CSV table of C-alpha atoms in Angstrom, one decimal:
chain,number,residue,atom,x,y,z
A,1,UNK,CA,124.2,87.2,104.9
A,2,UNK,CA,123.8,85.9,108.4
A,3,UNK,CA,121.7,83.0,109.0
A,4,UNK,CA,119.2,83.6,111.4
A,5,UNK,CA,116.7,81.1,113.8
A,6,UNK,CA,113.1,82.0,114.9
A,7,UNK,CA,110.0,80.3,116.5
A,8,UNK,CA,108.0,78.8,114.2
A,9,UNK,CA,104.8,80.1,115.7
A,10,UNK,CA,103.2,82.4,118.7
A,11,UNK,CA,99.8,82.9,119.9
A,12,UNK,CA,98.9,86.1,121.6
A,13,UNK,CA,95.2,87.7,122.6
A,14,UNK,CA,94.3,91.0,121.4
A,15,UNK,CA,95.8,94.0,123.3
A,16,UNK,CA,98.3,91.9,124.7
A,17,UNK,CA,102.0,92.9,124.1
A,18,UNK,CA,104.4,90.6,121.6
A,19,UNK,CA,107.6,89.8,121.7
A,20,UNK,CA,109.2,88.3,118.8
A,21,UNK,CA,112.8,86.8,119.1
A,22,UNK,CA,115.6,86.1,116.1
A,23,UNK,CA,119.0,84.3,116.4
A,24,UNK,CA,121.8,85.7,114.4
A,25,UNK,CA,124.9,84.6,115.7
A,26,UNK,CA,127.2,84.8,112.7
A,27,UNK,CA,125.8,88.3,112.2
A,28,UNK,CA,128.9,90.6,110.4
A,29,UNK,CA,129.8,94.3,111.6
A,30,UNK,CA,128.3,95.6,109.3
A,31,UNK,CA,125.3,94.0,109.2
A,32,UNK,CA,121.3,96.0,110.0
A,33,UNK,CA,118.6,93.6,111.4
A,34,UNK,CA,115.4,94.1,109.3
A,35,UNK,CA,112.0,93.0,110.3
A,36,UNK,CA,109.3,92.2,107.8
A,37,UNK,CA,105.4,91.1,108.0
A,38,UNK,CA,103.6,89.0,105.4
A,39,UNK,CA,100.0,88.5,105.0
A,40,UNK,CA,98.3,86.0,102.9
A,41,UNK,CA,98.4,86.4,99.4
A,42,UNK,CA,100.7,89.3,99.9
A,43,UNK,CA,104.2,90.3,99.3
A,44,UNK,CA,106.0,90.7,102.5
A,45,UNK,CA,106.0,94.6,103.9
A,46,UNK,CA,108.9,96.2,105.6
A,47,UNK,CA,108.4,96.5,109.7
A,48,UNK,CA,111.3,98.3,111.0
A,49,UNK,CA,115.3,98.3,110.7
A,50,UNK,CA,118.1,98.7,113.1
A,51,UNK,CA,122.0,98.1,113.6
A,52,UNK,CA,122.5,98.3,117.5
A,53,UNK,CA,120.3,99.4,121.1
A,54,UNK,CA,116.7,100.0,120.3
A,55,UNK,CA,114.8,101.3,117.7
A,56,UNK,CA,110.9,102.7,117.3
A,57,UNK,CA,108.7,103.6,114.8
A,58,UNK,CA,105.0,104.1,114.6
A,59,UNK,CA,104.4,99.9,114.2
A,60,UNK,CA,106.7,98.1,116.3
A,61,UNK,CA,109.9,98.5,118.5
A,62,UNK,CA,113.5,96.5,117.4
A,63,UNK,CA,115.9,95.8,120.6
A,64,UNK,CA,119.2,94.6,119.5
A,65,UNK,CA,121.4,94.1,123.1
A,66,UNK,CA,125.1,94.9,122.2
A,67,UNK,CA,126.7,91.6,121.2
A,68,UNK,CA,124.0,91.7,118.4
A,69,UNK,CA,123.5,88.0,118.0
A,70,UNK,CA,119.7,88.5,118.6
A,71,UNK,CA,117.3,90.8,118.3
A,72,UNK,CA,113.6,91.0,119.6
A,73,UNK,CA,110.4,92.6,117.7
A,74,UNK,CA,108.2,94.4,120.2
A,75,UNK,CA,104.2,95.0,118.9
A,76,UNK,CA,102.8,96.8,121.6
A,77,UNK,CA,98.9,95.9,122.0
A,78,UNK,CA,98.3,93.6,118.7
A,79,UNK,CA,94.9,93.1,117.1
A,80,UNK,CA,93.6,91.0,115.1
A,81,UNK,CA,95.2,92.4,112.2
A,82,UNK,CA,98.5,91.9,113.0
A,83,UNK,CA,98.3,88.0,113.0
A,84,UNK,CA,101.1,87.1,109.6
A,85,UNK,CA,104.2,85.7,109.6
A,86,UNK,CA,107.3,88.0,110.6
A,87,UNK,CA,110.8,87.7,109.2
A,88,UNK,CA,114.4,88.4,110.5
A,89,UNK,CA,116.3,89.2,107.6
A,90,UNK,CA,119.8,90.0,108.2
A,91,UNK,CA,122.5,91.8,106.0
A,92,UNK,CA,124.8,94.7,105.0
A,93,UNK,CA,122.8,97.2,103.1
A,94,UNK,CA,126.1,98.4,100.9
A,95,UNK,CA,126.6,94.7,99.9
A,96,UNK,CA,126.8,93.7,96.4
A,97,UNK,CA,125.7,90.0,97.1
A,98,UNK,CA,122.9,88.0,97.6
A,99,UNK,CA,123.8,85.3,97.3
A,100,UNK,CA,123.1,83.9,100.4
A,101,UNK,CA,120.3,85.6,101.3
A,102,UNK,CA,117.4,84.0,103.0
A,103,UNK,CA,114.3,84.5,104.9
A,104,UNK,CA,114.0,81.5,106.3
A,105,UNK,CA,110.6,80.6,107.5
A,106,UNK,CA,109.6,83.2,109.7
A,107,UNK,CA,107.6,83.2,112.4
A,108,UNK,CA,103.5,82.7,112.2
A,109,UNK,CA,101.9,85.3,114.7
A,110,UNK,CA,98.5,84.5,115.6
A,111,UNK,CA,96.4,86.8,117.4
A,112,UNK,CA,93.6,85.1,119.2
A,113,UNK,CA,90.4,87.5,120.0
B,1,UNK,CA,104.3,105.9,92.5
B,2,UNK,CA,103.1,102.4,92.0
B,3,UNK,CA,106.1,100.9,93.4
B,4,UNK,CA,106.2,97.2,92.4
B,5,UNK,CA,104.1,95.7,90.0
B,6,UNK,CA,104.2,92.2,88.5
B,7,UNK,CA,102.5,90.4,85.7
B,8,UNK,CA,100.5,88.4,85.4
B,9,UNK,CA,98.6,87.7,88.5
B,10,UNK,CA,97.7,84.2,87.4
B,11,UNK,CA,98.8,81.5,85.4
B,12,UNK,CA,98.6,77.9,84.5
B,13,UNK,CA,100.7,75.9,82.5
B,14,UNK,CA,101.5,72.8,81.3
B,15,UNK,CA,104.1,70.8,81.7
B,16,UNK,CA,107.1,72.0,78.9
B,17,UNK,CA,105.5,74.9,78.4
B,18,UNK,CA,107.0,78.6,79.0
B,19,UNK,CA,106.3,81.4,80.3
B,20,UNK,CA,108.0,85.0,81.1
B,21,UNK,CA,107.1,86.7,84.4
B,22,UNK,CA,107.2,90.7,84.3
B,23,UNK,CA,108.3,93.1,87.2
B,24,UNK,CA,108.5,96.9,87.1
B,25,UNK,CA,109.7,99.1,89.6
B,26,UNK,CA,109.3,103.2,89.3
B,27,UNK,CA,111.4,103.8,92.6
B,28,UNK,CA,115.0,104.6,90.1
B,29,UNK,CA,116.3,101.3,92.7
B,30,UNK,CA,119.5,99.2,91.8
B,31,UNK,CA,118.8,96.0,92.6
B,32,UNK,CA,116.3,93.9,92.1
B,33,UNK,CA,115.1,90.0,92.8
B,34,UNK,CA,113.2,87.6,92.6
B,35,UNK,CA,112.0,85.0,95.0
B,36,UNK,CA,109.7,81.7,94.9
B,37,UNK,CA,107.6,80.8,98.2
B,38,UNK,CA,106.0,77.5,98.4
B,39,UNK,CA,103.2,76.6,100.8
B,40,UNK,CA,103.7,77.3,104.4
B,41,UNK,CA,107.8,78.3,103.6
B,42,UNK,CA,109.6,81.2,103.6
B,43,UNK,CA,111.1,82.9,100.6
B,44,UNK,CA,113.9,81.3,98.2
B,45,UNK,CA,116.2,83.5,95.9
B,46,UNK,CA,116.4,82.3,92.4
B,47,UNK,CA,118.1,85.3,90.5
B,48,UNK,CA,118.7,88.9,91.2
B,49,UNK,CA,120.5,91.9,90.0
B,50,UNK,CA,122.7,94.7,91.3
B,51,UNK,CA,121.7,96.9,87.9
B,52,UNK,CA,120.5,97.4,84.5
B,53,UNK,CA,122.5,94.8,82.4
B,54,UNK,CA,123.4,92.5,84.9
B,55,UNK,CA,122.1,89.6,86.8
B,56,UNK,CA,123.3,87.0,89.4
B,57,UNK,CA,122.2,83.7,90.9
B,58,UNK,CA,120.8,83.3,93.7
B,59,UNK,CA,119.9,80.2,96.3
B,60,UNK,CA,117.4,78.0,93.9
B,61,UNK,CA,118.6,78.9,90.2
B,62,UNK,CA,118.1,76.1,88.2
B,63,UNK,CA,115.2,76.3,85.5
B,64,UNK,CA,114.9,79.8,85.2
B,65,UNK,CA,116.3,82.6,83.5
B,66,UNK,CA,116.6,86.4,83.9
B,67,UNK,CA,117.3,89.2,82.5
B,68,UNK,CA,117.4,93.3,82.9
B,69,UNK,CA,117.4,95.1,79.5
B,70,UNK,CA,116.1,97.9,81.3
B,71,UNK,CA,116.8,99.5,84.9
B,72,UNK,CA,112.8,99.5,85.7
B,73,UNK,CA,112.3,96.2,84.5
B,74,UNK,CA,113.2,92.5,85.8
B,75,UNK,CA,111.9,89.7,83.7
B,76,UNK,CA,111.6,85.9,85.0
B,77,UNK,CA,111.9,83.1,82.2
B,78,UNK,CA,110.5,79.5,82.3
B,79,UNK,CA,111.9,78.1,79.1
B,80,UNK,CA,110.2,74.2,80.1
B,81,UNK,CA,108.2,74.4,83.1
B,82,UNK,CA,107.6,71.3,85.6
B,83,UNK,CA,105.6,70.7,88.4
B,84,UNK,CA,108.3,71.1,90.8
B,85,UNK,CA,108.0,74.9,89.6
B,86,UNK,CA,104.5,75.5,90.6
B,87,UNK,CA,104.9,78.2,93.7
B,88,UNK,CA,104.1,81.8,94.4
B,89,UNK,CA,106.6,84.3,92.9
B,90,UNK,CA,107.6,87.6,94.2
B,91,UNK,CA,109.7,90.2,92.9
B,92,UNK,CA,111.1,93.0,95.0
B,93,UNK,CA,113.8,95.7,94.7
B,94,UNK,CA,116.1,97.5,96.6
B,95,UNK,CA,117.8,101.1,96.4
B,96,UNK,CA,121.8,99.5,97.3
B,97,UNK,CA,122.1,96.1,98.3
B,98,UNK,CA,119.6,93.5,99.6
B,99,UNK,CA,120.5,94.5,103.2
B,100,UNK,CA,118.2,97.6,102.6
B,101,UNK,CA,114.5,97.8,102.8
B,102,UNK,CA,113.3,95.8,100.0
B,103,UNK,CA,110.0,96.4,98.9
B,104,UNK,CA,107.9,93.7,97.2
B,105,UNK,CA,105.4,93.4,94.5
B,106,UNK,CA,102.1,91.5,94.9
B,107,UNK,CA,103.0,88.1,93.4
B,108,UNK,CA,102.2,85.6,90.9
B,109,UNK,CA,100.7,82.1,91.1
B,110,UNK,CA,102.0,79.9,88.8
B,111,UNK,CA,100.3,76.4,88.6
B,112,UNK,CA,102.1,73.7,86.4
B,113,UNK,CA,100.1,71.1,85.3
């Protein structure tokens, strides 16, 4: 799987709009970008998924420009409850392997009031 | 539809000593894995498995075991623990490959004394 690079950390106010940016530049052509969020003491949760443009659920928003070797996590107006740590995780979804998979360390939102 | 579960919650040990770490997943999913996550790090493969009967190594396998007797059911094995060993442990699994959603249990805390 592609190795991917984040900020360690952001800071943000409530309401305010965040943008979250991941690296992939080995990223394969097959490849989906997958976001996830993990709160403390918690398993990580699934955010959203994407392969190319832009992509929107009821959460979050994923922008992937067309070389694909970033992509950028959008939370429109955060609260409180969104500060956790967010993860790029990127990777072929009909691949066998895992070997190299990796989360790295994700980046530690914190949402200030 | 409990998704994933893990067991137990909790546990200390002492040094030598082992222990077997359950998951079960009622989502009919292929794969499964299992990761470690030390303090302020991200997530680490140690084993997975692409279906009942098989398993694979992943990033940090040394020290542990697995095995998958049963397509629900993905058991982690400490035949001596050490210290080194104490971490949080996840479990997660995946319909296809690990480039799909995963979906994660809560976690155990294993403490090595």
């Amino acid at each position: 799987l592609a190795k991917t690079t984040q900020p360690i950390s952001m800071d943000s106010y409530e309401g305010q709009e965040v943008n979250i940016t991941c690296s992939h530049n080995n990223i394969a052509t097959n490849d989906y970008i997958t976001w996830y969020q993990q709160f403390p003491s918690q398993g990580p949760r699934f955010i959203i998924q994407g392969y190319k443009t832009k992509v929107t659920n009821e959460v979050a928003s994923l922008f992937i420009p067309a070389d694909r070797k970033s992509s950028t996590l959008s939370l429109p107006r955060v609260s409180l409850s969104d500060t956790a740590v967010y993860y790029c995780l990127v990777g072929d979804p009909a691949s066998g392997s895992a070997r190299q998979l990796t989360f790295g360390s994700g980046t530690q939102l914190t949402v200030l009031p | 539809n409990a998704g994933v579960t893990q067991t137990p919650k909790f546990r200390v040990l002492k040094t030598g000593q082992s222990m077997t770490l359950l998951c079960a997943q009622d989502m009919n999913h292929e794969y499964m894995y299992w990761y470690r996550q030390d303090p302020g790090m991200g997530l680490r493969l140690i084993h997975y498995s692409v279906g009942e009967g098989t398993t694979a190594k992943g990033e940090v396998p040394d020290g542990y075991n697995v095995s998958r007797l049963k397509k629900q059911n993905f058991l982690l094995g400490l035949e001596s623990a050490a210290p080194s060993q104490t971490s949080v442990y996840f479990c997660a699994s995946s319909l296809r490959g690990p480039g799909e959603t995963q979906y994660f249990g809560p976690g155990t805390r294993l403490l090595v004394l």
